[in-house]
Coordinates of C-alpha atoms in Angstrom, one line a residue:
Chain L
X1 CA -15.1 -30.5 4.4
X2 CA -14.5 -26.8 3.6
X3 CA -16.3 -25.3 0.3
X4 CA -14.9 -22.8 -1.5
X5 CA -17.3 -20.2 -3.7
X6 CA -15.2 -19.6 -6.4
X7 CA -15.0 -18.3 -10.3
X8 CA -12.5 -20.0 -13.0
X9 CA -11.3 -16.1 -13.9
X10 CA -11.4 -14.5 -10.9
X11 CA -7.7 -13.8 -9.2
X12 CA -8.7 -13.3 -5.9
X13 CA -10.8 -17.1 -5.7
X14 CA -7.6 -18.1 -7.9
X15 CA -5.1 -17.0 -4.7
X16 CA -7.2 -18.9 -2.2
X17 CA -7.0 -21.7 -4.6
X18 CA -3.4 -21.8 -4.5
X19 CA -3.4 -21.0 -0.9
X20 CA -5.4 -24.6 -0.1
X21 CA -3.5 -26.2 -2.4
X22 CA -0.4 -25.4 -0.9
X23 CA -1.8 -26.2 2.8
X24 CA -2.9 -29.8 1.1
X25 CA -6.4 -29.0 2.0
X26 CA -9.0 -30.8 0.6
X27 CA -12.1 -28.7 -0.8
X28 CA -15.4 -29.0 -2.7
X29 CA -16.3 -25.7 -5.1
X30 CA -19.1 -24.3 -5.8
X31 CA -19.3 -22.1 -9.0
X32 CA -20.3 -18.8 -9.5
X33 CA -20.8 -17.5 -12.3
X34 CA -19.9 -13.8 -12.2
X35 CA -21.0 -13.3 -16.0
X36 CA -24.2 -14.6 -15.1
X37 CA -24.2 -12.3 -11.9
X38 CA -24.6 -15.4 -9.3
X39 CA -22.9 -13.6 -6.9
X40 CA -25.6 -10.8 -6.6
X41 CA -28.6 -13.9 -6.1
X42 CA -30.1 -13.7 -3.4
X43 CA -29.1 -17.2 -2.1
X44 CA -25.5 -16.4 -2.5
X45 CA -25.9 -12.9 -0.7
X46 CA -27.6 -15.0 1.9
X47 CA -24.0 -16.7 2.1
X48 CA -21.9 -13.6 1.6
X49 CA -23.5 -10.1 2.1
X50 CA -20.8 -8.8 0.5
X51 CA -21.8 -10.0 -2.9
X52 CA -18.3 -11.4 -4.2
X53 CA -16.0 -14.1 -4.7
X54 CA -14.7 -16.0 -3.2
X55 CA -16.3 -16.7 0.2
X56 CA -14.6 -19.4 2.0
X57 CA -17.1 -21.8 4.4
X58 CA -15.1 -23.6 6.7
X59 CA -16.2 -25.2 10.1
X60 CA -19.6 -23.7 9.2
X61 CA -18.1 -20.0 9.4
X62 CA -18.5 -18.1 6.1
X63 CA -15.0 -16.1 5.2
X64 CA -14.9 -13.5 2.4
X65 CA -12.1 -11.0 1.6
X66 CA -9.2 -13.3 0.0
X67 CA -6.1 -11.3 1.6
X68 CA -8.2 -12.4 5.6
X69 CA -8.7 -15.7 4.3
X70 CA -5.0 -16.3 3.2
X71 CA -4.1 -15.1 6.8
X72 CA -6.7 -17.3 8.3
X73 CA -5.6 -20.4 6.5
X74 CA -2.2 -20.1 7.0
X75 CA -3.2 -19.3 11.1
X76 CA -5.5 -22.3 11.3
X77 CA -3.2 -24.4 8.7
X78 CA 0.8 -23.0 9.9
X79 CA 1.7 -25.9 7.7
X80 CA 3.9 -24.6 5.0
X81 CA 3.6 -20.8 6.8
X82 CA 3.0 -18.3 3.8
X83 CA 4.6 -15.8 6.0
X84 CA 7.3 -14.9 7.8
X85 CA 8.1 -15.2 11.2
X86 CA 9.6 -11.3 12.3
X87 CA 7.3 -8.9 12.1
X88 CA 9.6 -6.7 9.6
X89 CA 9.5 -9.4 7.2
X90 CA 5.8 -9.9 7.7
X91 CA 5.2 -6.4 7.2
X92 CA 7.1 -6.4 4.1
X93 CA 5.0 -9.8 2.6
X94 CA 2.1 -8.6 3.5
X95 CA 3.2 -5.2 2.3
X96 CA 4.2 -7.1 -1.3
X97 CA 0.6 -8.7 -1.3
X98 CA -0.9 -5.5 -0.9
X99 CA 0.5 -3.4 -3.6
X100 CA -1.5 -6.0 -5.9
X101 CA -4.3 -6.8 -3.3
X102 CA -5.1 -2.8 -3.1
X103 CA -3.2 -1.1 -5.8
X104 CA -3.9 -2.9 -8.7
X105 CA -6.7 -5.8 -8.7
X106 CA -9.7 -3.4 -6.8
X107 CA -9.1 -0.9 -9.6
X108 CA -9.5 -3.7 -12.6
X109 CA -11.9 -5.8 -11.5
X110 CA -14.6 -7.0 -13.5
X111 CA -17.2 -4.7 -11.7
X112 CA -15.4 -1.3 -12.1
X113 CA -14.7 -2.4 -15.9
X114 CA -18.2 -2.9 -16.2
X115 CA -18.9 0.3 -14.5
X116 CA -16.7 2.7 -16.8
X117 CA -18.6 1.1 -20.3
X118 CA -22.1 1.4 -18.6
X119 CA -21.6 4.6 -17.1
X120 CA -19.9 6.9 -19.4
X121 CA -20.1 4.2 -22.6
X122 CA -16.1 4.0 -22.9
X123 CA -15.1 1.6 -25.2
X124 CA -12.8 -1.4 -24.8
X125 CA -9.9 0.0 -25.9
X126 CA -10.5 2.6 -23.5
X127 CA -11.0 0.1 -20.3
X128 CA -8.4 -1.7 -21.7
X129 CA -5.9 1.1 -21.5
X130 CA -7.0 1.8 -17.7
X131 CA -6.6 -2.0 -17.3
X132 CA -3.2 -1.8 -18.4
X133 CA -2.0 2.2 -17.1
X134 CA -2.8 0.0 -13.3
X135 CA -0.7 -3.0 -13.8
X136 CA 2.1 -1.0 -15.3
X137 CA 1.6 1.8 -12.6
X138 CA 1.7 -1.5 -9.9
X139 CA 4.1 -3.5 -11.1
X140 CA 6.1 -0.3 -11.0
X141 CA 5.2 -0.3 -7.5
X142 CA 6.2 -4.0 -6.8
X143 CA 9.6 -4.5 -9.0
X144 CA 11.3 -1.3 -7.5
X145 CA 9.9 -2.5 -3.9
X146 CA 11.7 -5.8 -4.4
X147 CA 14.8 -4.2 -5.6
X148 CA 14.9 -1.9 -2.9
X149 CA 14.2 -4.5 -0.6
X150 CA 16.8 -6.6 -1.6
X151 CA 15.2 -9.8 0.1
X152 CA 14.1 -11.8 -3.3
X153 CA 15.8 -15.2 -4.1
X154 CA 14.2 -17.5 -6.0
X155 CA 10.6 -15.9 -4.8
X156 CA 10.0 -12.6 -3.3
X157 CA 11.3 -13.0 0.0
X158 CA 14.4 -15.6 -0.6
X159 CA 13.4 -19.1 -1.6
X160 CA 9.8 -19.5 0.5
X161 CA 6.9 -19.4 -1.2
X162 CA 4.2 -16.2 0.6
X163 CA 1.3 -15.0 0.4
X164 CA 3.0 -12.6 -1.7
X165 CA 3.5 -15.1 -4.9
X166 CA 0.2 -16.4 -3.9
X167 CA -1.0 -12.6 -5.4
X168 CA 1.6 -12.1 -7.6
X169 CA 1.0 -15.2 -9.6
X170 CA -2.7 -14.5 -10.5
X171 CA -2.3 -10.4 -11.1
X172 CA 0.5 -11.9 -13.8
X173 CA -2.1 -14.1 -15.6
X174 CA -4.9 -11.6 -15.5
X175 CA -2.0 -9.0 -17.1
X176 CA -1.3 -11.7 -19.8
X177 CA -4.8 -12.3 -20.4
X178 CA -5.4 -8.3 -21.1
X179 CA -1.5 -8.4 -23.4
X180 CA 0.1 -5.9 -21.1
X181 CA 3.7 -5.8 -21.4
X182 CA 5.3 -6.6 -18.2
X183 CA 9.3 -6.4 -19.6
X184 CA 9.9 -3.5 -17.3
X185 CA 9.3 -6.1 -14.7
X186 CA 11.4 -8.8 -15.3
X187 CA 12.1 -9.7 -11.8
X188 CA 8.6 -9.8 -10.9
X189 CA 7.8 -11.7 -13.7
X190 CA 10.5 -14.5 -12.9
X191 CA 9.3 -15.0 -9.6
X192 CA 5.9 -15.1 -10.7
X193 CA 7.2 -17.8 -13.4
X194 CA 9.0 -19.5 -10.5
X195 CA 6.3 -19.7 -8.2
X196 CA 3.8 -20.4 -11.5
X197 CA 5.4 -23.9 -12.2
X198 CA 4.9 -25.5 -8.3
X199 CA 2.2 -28.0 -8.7
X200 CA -0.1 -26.0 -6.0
X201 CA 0.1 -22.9 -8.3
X202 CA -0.6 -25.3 -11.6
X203 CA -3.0 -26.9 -10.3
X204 CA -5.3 -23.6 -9.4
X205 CA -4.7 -22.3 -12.9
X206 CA -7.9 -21.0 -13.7
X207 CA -8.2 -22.8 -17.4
X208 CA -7.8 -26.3 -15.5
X209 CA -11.6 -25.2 -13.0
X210 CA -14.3 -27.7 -14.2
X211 CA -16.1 -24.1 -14.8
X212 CA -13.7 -22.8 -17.1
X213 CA -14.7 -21.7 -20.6
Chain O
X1 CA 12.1 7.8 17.2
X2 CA 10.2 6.5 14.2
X3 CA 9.1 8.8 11.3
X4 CA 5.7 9.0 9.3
X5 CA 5.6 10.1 6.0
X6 CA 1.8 11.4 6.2
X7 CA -0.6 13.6 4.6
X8 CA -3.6 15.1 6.8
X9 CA -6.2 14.4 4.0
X10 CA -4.7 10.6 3.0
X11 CA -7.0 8.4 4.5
X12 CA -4.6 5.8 5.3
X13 CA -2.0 8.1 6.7
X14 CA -5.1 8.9 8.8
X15 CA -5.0 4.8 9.5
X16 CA -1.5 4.9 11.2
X17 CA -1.7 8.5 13.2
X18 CA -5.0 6.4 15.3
X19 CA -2.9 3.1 15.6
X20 CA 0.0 4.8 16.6
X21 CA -1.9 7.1 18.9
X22 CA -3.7 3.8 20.3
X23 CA 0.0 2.2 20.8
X24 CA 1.1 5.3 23.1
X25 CA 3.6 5.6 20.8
X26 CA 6.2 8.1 20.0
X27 CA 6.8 10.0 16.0
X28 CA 7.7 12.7 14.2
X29 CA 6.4 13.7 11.2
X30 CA 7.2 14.4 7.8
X31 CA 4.8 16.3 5.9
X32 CA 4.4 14.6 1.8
X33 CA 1.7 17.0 0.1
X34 CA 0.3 15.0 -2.4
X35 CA -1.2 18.0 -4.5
X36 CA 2.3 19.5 -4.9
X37 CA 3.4 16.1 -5.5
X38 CA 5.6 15.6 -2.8
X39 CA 5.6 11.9 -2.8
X40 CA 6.7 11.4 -6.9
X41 CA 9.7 13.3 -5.6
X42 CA 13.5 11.7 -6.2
X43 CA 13.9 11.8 -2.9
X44 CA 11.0 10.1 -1.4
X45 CA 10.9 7.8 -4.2
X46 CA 14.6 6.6 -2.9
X47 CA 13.0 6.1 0.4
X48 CA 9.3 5.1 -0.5
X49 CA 9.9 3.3 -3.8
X50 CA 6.0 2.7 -4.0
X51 CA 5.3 6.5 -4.5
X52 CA 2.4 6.5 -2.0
X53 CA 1.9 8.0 1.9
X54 CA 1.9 6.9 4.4
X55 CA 5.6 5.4 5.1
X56 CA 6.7 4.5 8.4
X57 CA 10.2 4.4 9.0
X58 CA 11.0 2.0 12.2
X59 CA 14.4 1.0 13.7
X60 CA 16.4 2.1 10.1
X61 CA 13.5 0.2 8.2
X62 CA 10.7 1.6 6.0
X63 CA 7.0 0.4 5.8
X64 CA 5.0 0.8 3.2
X65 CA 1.2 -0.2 2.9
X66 CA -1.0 0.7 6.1
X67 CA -3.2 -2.7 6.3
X68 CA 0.7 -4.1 6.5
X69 CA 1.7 -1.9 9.1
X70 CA -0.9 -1.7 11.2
X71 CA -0.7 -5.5 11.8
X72 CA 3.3 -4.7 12.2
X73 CA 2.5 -2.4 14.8
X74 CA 0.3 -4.6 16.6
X75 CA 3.3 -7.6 16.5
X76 CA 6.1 -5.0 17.8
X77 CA 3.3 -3.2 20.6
X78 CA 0.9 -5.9 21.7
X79 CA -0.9 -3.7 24.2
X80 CA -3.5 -3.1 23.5
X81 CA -4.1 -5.7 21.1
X82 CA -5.8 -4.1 17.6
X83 CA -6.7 -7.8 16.0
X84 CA -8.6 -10.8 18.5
X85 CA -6.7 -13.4 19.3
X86 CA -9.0 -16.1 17.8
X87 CA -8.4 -16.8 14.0
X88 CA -11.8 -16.7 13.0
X89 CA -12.6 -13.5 15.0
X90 CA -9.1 -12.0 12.9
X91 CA -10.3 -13.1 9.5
X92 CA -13.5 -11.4 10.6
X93 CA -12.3 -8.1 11.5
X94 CA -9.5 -8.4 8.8
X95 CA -12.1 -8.8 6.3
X96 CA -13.7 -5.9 7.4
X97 CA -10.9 -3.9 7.4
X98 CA -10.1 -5.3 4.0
X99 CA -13.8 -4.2 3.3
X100 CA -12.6 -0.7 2.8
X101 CA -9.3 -1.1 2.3
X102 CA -9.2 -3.3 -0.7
X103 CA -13.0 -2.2 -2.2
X104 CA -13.4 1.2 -1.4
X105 CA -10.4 3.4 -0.7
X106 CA -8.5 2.2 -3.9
X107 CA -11.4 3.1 -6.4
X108 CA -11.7 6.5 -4.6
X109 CA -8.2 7.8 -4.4
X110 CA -7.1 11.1 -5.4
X111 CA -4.8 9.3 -8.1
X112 CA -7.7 7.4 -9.5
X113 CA -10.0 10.5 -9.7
X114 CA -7.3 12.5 -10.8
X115 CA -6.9 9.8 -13.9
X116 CA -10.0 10.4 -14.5
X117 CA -10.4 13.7 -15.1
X118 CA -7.4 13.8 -17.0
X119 CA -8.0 10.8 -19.6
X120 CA -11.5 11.2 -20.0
X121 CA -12.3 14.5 -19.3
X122 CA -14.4 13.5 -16.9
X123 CA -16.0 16.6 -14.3
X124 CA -16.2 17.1 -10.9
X125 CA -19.7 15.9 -11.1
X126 CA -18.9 12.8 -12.9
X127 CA -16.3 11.8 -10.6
X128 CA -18.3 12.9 -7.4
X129 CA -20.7 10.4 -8.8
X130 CA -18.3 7.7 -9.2
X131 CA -16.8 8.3 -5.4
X132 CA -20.3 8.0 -4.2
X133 CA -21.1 4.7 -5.9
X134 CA -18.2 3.2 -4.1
X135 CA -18.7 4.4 -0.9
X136 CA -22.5 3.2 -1.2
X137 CA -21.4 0.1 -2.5
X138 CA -18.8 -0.7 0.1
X139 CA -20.6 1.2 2.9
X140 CA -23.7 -1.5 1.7
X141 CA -21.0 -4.6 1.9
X142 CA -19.8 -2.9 5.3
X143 CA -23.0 -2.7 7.0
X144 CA -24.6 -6.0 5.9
X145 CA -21.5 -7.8 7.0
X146 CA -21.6 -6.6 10.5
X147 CA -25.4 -7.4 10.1
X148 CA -24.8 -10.8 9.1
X149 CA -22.1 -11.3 11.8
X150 CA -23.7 -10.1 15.0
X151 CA -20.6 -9.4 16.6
X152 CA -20.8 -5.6 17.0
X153 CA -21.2 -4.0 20.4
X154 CA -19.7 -0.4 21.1
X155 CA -17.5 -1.4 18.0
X156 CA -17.1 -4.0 14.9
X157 CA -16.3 -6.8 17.7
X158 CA -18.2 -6.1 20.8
X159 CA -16.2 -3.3 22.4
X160 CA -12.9 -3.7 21.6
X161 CA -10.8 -1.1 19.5
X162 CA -9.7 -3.2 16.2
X163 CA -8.0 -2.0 12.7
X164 CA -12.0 -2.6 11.8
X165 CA -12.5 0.9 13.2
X166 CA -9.1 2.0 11.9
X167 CA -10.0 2.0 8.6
X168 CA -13.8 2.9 9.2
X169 CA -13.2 6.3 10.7
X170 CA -11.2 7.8 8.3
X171 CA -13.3 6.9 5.4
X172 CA -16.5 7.6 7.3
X173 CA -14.6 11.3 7.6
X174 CA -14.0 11.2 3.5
X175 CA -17.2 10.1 2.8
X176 CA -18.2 13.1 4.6
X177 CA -15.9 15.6 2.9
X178 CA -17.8 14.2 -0.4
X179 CA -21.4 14.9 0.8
X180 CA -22.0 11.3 0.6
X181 CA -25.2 10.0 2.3
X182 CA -24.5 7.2 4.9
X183 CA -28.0 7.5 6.1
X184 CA -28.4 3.4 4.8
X185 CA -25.9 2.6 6.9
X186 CA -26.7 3.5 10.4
X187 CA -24.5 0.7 12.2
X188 CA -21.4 1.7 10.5
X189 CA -21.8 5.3 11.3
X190 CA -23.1 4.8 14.8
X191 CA -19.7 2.6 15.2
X192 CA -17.6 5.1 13.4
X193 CA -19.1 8.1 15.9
X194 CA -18.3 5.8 19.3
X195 CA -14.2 5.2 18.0
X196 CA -14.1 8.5 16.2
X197 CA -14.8 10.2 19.8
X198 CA -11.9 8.3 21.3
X199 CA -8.5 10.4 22.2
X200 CA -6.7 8.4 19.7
X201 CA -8.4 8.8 16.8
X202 CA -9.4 12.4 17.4
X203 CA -5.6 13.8 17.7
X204 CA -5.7 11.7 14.4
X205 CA -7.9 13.8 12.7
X206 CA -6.7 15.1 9.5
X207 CA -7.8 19.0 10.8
X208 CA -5.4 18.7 13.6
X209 CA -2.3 18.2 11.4
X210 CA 0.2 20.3 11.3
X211 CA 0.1 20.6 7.5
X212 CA -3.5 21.1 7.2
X213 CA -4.5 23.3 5.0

């Protein structure tokens, strides 16, 4: 059985959810609490030095870093593949995932929010509008990248679901949550809708994780 | 002939000049100066919708993303192999890779600091402060990861060459250019000292550009 370290709220344990959904792989959580800083315990850094969710623990290996793990599930699990085969349209998946993966979640994470009211006492309005100038400057990024790529159908690259809906769909909900307005996106967002509504993506919704509140 | 949209001080331009170096590959370059704002321009926007170096343009297609290209590189030019061939030994290495390119580099880009100076009046002293609390944090995450994996020889995974070090050599090198002290983290820096000395990534140095200024 394969444990997964995860937090209701947090997009990144909220992909890998999705991700072992989708694989139909069973899993047992365990919950940590990033308000109450468990991930920074010493047990847990025991588990993952890195001091964030989520770690993976499968076969008794420890995996953290959810854009690896996706890879390493869908390598060890090929069963539905969340990427393409060519290496072109892996490239521009993996690409897709990345503009959320590194352009926008890393700079709105909980921890850098926390660090810009502790450090220099900006309010919430002021985190709020960073929160929202990095989803609007990355969903720039992604809608005009889909355009121009020309690939989409029903999901980002025609009808298959990827690792790229797999981010999409959480940065989306974490953009709701903070009211940005995504209607410059609104092929991004249909995809995201789309892919939002399979019962692997429903099911991972973070209001539905027995540690949701 | 392939093209590379680079700048000599972007850190992940840096990235694909040492992985295509490793791949004995063949490209010319064109120079995007991101402090005269080369890459907001109409005409690399129409190529590079994402408004970001580096771009790799391959065959007729363009990449965006490094983490996605270098792993495109590595399926088009197998030899020599930048990723092990075992998945947990990929997720590992991924994950390190991701280590920096997912929680450092994206906090401490010259589009993030430049935000921040601008928004908040924030001063070089402020935002030197905030570059060095993400390297130290990520450098810490870096180093106690390879700790906790004890799989580093010469490099990250014994002593083969991996996007691990393609990522760690170029922000070893920024850190640097931002008097950061990596004196806590004397793995990573002995590790990022071995590959830096390699042909590959020295021809890679930002110095050596062309457009170095």
């Amino acid at each position: 059985m394969r444990t997964l370290y995860t937090f209701f709220r947090s997009s990144t344990s909220y992909r890998l959810r999705i991700a072992l959904a989708l694989k139909g792989l069973d899993w047992e959580p365990r919950f940590i609490s990033l308000p109450r800083m468990d991930h920074r315990t010493a047990d847990y850094m025991a588990l993952n030095p890195q001091g964030l969710v989520p770690a993976l623990v499968d076969d008794g290996q420890v995996f953290a870093q959810s854009l690896a793990v996706l890879e390493y599930l869908d390598e060890t699990h090929p069963e539905p593949p969340l990427l393409p085969t060519d290496p072109a349209g892996r490239a521009y998946v993996r690409g897709l995932a990345q503009i959320i993966g590194c352009d926008i979640h890393p700079l709105n994470n909980v921890r850098v929010l926390k660090y810009l009211k502790a450090r220099w006492q900006l309010s919430d309005d002021d985190t709020n509008e960073w929160y929202r100038h990095w989803i609007e400057e990355g969903f720039r990024s992604f809608e005009a990248t889909l355009r121009a790529g020309c690939r989409h159908g029903r999901y980002c690259l025609g009808d298959t679901i990827t690792i790229a809906e797999i981010c999409l769909v959480p940065q989306v909900a974490n953009a709701r949550r903070f009211d940005c307005d995504l209607s410059a996106f609104p092929l991004s967002v249909e995809i995201a809708g789309a892919a939002a509504a399979l019962p692997a993506f429903a099911e991972a919704h973070p209001s539905l994780q027995p540690d949701a509140f």
